[in-house]
Coordinates of C-alpha atoms in Angstrom, one line a residue:
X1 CA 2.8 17.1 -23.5
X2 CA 4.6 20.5 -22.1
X3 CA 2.6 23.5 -21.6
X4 CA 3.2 26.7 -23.4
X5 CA 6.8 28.4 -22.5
X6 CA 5.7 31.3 -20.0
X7 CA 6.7 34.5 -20.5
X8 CA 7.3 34.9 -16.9
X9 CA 10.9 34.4 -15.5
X10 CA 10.1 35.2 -11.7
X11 CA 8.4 34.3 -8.9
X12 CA 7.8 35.4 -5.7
X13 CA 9.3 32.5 -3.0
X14 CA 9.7 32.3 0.4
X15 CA 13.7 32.0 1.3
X16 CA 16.0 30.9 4.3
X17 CA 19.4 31.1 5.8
X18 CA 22.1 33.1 4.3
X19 CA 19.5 33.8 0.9
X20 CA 17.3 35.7 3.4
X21 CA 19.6 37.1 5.7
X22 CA 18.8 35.0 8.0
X23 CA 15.3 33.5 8.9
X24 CA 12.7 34.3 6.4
X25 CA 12.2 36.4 3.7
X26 CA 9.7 36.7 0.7
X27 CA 12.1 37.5 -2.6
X28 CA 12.3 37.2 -6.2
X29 CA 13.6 33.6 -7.3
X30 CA 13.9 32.4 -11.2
X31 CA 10.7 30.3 -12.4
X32 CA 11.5 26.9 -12.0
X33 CA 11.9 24.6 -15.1
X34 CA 10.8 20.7 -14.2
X35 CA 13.2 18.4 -15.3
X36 CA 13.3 14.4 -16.1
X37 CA 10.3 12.8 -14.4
X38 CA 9.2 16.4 -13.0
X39 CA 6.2 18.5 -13.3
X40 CA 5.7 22.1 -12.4
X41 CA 2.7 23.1 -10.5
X42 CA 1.5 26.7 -10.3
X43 CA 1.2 26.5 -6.0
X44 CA -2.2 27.5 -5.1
X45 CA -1.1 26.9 -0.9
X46 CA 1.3 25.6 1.0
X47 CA 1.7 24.0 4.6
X48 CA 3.8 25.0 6.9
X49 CA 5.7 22.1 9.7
X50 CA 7.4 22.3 12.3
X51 CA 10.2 21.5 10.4
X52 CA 10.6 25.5 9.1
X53 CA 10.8 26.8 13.0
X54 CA 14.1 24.2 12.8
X55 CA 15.0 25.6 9.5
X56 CA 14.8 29.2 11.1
X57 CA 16.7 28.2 13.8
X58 CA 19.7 26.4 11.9
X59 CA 18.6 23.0 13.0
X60 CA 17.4 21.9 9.9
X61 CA 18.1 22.0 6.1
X62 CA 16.5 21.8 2.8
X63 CA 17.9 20.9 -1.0
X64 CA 16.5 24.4 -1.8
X65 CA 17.0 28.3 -0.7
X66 CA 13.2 27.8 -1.1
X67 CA 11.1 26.9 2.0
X68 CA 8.4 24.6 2.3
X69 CA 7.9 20.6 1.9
X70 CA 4.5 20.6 0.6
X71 CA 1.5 22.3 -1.6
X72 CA -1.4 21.9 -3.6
X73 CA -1.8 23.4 -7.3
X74 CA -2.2 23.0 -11.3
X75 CA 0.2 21.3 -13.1
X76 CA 1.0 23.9 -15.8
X77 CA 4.4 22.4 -17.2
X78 CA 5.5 18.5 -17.7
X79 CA 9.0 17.5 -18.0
X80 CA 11.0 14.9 -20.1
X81 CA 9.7 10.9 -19.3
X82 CA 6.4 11.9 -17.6
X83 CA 3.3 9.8 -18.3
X84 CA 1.6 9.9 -15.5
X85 CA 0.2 13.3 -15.1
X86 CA -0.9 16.3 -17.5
X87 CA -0.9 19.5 -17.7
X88 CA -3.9 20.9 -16.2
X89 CA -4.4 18.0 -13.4
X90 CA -4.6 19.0 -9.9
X91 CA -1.8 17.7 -7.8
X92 CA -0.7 17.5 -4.0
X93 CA 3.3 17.4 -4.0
X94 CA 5.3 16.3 -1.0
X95 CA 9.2 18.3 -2.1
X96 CA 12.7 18.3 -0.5
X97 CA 12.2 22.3 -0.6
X98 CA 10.4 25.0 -3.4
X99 CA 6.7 24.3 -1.8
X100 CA 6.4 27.7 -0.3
X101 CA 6.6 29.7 -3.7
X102 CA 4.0 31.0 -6.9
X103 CA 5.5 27.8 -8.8
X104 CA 7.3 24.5 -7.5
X105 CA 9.0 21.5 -9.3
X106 CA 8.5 18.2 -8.2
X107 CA 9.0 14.5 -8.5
X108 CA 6.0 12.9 -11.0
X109 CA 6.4 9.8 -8.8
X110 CA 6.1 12.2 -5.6
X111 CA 2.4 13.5 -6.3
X112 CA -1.2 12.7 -4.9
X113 CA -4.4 13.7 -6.6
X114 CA -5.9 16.5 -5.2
X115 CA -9.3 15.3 -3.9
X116 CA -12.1 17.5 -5.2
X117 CA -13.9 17.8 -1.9
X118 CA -10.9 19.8 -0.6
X119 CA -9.8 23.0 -0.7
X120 CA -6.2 24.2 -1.7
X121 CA -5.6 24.9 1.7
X122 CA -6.6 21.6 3.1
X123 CA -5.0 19.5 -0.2
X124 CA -1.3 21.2 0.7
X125 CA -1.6 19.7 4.2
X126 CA -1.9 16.1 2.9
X127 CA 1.6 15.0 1.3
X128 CA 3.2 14.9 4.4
X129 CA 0.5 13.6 6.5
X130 CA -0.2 10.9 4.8
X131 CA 3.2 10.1 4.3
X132 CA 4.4 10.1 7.7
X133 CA 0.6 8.1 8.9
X134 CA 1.6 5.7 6.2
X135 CA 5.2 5.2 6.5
X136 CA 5.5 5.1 10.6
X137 CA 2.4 3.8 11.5
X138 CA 0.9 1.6 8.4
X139 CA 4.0 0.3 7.1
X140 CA 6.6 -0.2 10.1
X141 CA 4.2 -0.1 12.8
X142 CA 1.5 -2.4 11.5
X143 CA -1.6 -0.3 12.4
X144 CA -4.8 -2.4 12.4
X145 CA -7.8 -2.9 13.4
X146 CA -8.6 -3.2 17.2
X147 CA -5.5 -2.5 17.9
X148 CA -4.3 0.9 20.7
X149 CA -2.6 3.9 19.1
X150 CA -1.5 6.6 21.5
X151 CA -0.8 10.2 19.4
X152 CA 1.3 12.8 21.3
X153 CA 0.7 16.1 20.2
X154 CA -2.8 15.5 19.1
X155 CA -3.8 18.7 18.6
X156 CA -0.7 19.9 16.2
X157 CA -1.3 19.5 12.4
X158 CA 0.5 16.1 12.2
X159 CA -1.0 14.7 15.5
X160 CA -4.8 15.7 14.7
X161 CA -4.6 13.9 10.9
X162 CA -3.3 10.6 13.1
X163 CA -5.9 10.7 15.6
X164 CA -8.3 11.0 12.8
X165 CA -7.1 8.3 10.8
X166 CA -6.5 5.9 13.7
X167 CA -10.1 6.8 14.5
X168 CA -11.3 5.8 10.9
X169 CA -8.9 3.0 10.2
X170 CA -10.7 1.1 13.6
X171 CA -8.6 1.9 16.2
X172 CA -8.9 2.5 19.9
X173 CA -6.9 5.9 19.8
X174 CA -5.6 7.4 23.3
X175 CA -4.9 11.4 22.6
X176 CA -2.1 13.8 24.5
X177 CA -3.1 17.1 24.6
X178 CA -3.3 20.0 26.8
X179 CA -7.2 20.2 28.9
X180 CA -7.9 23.2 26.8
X181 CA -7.7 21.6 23.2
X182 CA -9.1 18.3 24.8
X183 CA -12.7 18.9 23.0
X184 CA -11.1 19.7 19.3
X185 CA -9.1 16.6 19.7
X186 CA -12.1 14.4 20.9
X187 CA -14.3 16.2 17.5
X188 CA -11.2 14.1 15.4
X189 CA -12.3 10.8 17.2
X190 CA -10.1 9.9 19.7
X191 CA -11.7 7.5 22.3
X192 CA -9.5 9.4 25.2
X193 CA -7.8 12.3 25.3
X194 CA -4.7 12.8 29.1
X195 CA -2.7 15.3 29.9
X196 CA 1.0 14.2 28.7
X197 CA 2.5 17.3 29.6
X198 CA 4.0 16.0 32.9
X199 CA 5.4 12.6 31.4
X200 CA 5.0 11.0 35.2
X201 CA 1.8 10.3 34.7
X202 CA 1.1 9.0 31.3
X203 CA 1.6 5.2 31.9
X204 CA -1.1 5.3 35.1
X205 CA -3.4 6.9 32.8
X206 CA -2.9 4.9 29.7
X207 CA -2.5 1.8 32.2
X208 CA -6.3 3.0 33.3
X209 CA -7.7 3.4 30.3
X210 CA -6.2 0.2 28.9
X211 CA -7.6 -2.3 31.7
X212 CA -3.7 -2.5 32.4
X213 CA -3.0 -4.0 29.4
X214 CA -0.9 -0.6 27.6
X215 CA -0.9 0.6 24.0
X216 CA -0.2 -1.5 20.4
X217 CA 1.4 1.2 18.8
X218 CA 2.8 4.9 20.4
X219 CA 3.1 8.2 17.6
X220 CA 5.7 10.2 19.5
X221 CA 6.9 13.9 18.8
X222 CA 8.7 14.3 22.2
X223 CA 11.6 12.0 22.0
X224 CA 14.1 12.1 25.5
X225 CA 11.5 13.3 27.6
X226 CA 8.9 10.7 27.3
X227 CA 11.0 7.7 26.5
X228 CA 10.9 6.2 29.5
X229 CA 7.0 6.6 30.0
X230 CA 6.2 5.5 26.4
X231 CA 7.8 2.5 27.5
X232 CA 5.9 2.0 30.4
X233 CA 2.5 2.5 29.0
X234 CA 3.4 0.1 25.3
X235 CA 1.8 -3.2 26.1
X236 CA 3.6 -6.5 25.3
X237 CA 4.9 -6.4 21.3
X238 CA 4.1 -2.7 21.1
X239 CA 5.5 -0.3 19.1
X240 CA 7.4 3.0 19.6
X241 CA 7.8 5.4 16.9
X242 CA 9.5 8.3 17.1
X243 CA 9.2 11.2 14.8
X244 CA 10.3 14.3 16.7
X245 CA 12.9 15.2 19.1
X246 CA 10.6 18.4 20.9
X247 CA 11.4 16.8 24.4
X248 CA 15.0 16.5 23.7
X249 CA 17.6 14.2 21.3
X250 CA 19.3 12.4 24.2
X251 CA 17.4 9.6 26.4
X252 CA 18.7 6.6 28.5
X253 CA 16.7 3.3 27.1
X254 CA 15.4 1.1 29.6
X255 CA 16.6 -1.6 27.6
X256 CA 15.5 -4.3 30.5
X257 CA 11.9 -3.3 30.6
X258 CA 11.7 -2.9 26.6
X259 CA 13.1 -6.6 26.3
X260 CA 10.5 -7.8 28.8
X261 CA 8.1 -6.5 26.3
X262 CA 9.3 -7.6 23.2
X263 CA 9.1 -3.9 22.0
X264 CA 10.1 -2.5 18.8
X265 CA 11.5 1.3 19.1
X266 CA 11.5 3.2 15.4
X267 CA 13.6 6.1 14.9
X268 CA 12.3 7.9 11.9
X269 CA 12.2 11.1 9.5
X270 CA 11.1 11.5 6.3
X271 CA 12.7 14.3 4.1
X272 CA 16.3 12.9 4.1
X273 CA 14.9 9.4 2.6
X274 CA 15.6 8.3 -1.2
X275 CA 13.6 9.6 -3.9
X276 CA 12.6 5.8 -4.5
X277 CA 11.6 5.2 -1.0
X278 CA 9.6 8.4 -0.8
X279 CA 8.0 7.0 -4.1
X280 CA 7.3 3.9 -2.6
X281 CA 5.2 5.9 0.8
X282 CA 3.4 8.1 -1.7
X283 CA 2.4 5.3 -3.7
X284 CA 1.0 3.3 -0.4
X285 CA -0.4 6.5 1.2
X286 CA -2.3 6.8 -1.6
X287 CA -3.4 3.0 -1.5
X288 CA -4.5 3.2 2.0
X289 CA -5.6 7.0 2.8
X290 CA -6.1 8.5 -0.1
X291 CA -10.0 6.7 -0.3
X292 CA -10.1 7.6 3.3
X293 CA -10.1 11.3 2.4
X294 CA -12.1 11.0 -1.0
X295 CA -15.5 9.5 1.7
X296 CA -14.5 12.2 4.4
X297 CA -13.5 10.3 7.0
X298 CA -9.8 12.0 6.9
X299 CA -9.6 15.4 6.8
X300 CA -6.6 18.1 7.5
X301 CA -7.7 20.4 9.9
X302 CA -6.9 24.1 9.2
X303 CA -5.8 26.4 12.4
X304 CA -5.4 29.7 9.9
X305 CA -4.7 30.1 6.9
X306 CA -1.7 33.4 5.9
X307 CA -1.3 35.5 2.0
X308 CA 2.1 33.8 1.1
X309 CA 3.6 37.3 1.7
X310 CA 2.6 37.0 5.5
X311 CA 5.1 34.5 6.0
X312 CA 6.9 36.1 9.1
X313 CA 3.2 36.5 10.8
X314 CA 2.7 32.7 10.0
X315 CA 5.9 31.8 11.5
X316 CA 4.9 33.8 14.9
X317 CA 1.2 32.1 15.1
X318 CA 3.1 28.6 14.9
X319 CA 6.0 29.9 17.0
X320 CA 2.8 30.3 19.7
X321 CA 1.9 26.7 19.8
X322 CA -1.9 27.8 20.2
X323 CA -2.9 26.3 17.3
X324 CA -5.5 23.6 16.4
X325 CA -4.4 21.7 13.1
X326 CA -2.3 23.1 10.2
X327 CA -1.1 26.2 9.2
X328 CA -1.2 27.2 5.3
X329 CA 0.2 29.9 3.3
X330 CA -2.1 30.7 0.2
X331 CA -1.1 31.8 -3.4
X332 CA -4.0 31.1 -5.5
X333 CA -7.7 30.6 -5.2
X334 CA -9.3 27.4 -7.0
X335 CA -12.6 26.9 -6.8
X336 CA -13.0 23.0 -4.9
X337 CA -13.2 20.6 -8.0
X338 CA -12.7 23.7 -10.8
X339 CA -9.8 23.8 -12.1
X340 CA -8.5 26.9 -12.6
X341 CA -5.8 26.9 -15.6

């Protein structure tokens, strides 16, 4: 079933690079029309990452001139081989670009229900979330049970939704955050929050905390500059993922000490994956989290929430690294578990 042809041919959208003269810019773009295995979704908010400060800064690109890799909405249009979904079903889309706009396209087999005890802001903050919790730490780093997880970043929107699910999942989680966000990241559940801002020390103190026997499993945004003191606070079989490169994209392995660990070291992103594999996350982050969020025990955490044409003032709030949790950029206002269509 397709919804009704709309009368309206534009939108308003959020552009980058060369289509908004550089940076960003809110501008007319056609109205998307969803394709084979696509829906449309009228965007009712979408997340911002820190992948759109690397987009700003030429370090990053998208399949789109749209911005944004993830909203919340209606499904108001269904394209060819679709069986999945309807029109009218609330969605949560994880998108190689088009999120940040009045209407995206996007995969059928790249959607997550949009749980009715959420809000539009906090449902556009799950797709790549739970993705990334799913596909680094679930899937290749074997998160269990008993186990150590150490979070760096713990307070930023991707750091504070993996303390939180370490925390429910039955982990011992070990937070990095600066001393003045310490108490919001101990509210998420995190056993022990250290300052990781001076790399030097983070061994000792996991070391400390760990009766000297070091962390399972190690969610790292810094890359170069904490390599080597990752290393020396993994215990034996631990594992290192890496999913951003804030510290630097060049680092010396201790190769030596990693092999007298037996340790695993994971180099990982998620945008630039195939459609199938992203299907494949989705459809395990759903599995595995999804229920996790439905009870409560997983919830994005919202640092502010910007009008869609407020973009540049978003960017500047992130730019500040103040924040606690996400950052969302509204379009729409549905009711939590009304539909609106």
């Amino acid at each position: 079933m397709t919804a009704k042809v709309s009368a309206v041919t534009e939108m308003q959208a959020v552009v980058w690079g060369e289509a908004a003269g550089g940076g960003f810019a809110l501008r007319p773009q056609p109205m998307p029309i969803p394709g084979p295995g696509e829906v449309r979704l009228r965007v009712a908010a979408a997340a911002l990452n820190y992948s759109d400060l690397l987009l700003a800064r030429g370090r990053y690109t998208l399949a789109s001139p749209v911005a944004g890799i993830e909203a919340a909405g209606i499904i108001d249009a269904i394209g060819p081989d679709v069986t999945d979904w309807k029109v009218g079903d609330r969605v949560c889309a994880l998108s190689d670009g088009g999120a940040q706009a009045e209407w995206l396209c996007a995969r059928a087999d790249h959607l997550m229900p949009w749980p009715e005890r959420l809000g539009a802001a906090e449902a556009a903050c799950l797709p790549e979330a739970m993705a990334t919790i799913w596909s680094n730490l679930v899937d290749l780093g074997g998160m269990a049970r008993g186990q150590t997880l150490l979070v760096h970043g713990a307070s930023g929107g991707m750091g504070s939704f993996a303390v939180e699910a370490g925390h429910a999942m039955g982990l011992t989680v070990i937070a990095c955050s600066s001393p003045s966000k310490a108490e919001f990241v101990r509210s998420l559940g995190a056993d022990h929050v250290i300052d990781a801002r001076e790399p030097e020390t983070l061994a000792d103190d996991v070391l400390r905390l760990t009766a000297g026997r070091g962390t399972d499993l190690i969610l790292d945004v810094m890359g170069a500059s904490h390599l080597p003191a990752n290393v020396a606070a993994a215990a034996m079989d631990g594992r290192i993922v890496v999913i951003g490169l804030m510290g630097g994209p060049e680092a010396q392995a201790p190769l030596g000490k990693m092999m007298g660990k037996r340790l695993t070291l994971f180099t990982t992103s998620l945008r630039d994956r195939p459609v199938a594999a992203k299907a494949r996350i989705i459809a395990g982050a759903r599995q595995d989290l999804l229920p996790l969020v439905e009870t409560g025990a997983l919830t994005p955490r919202i640092a502010r929430r910007f009008p869609l044409a407020e973009v540049a003032e978003a960017h500047r709030f992130m730019e500040s690294r103040g924040h606690l949790g996400k950052i969302v950029l509204e379009t729409q206002t549905y009711p939590k578990g009304t539909p609106d269509t």
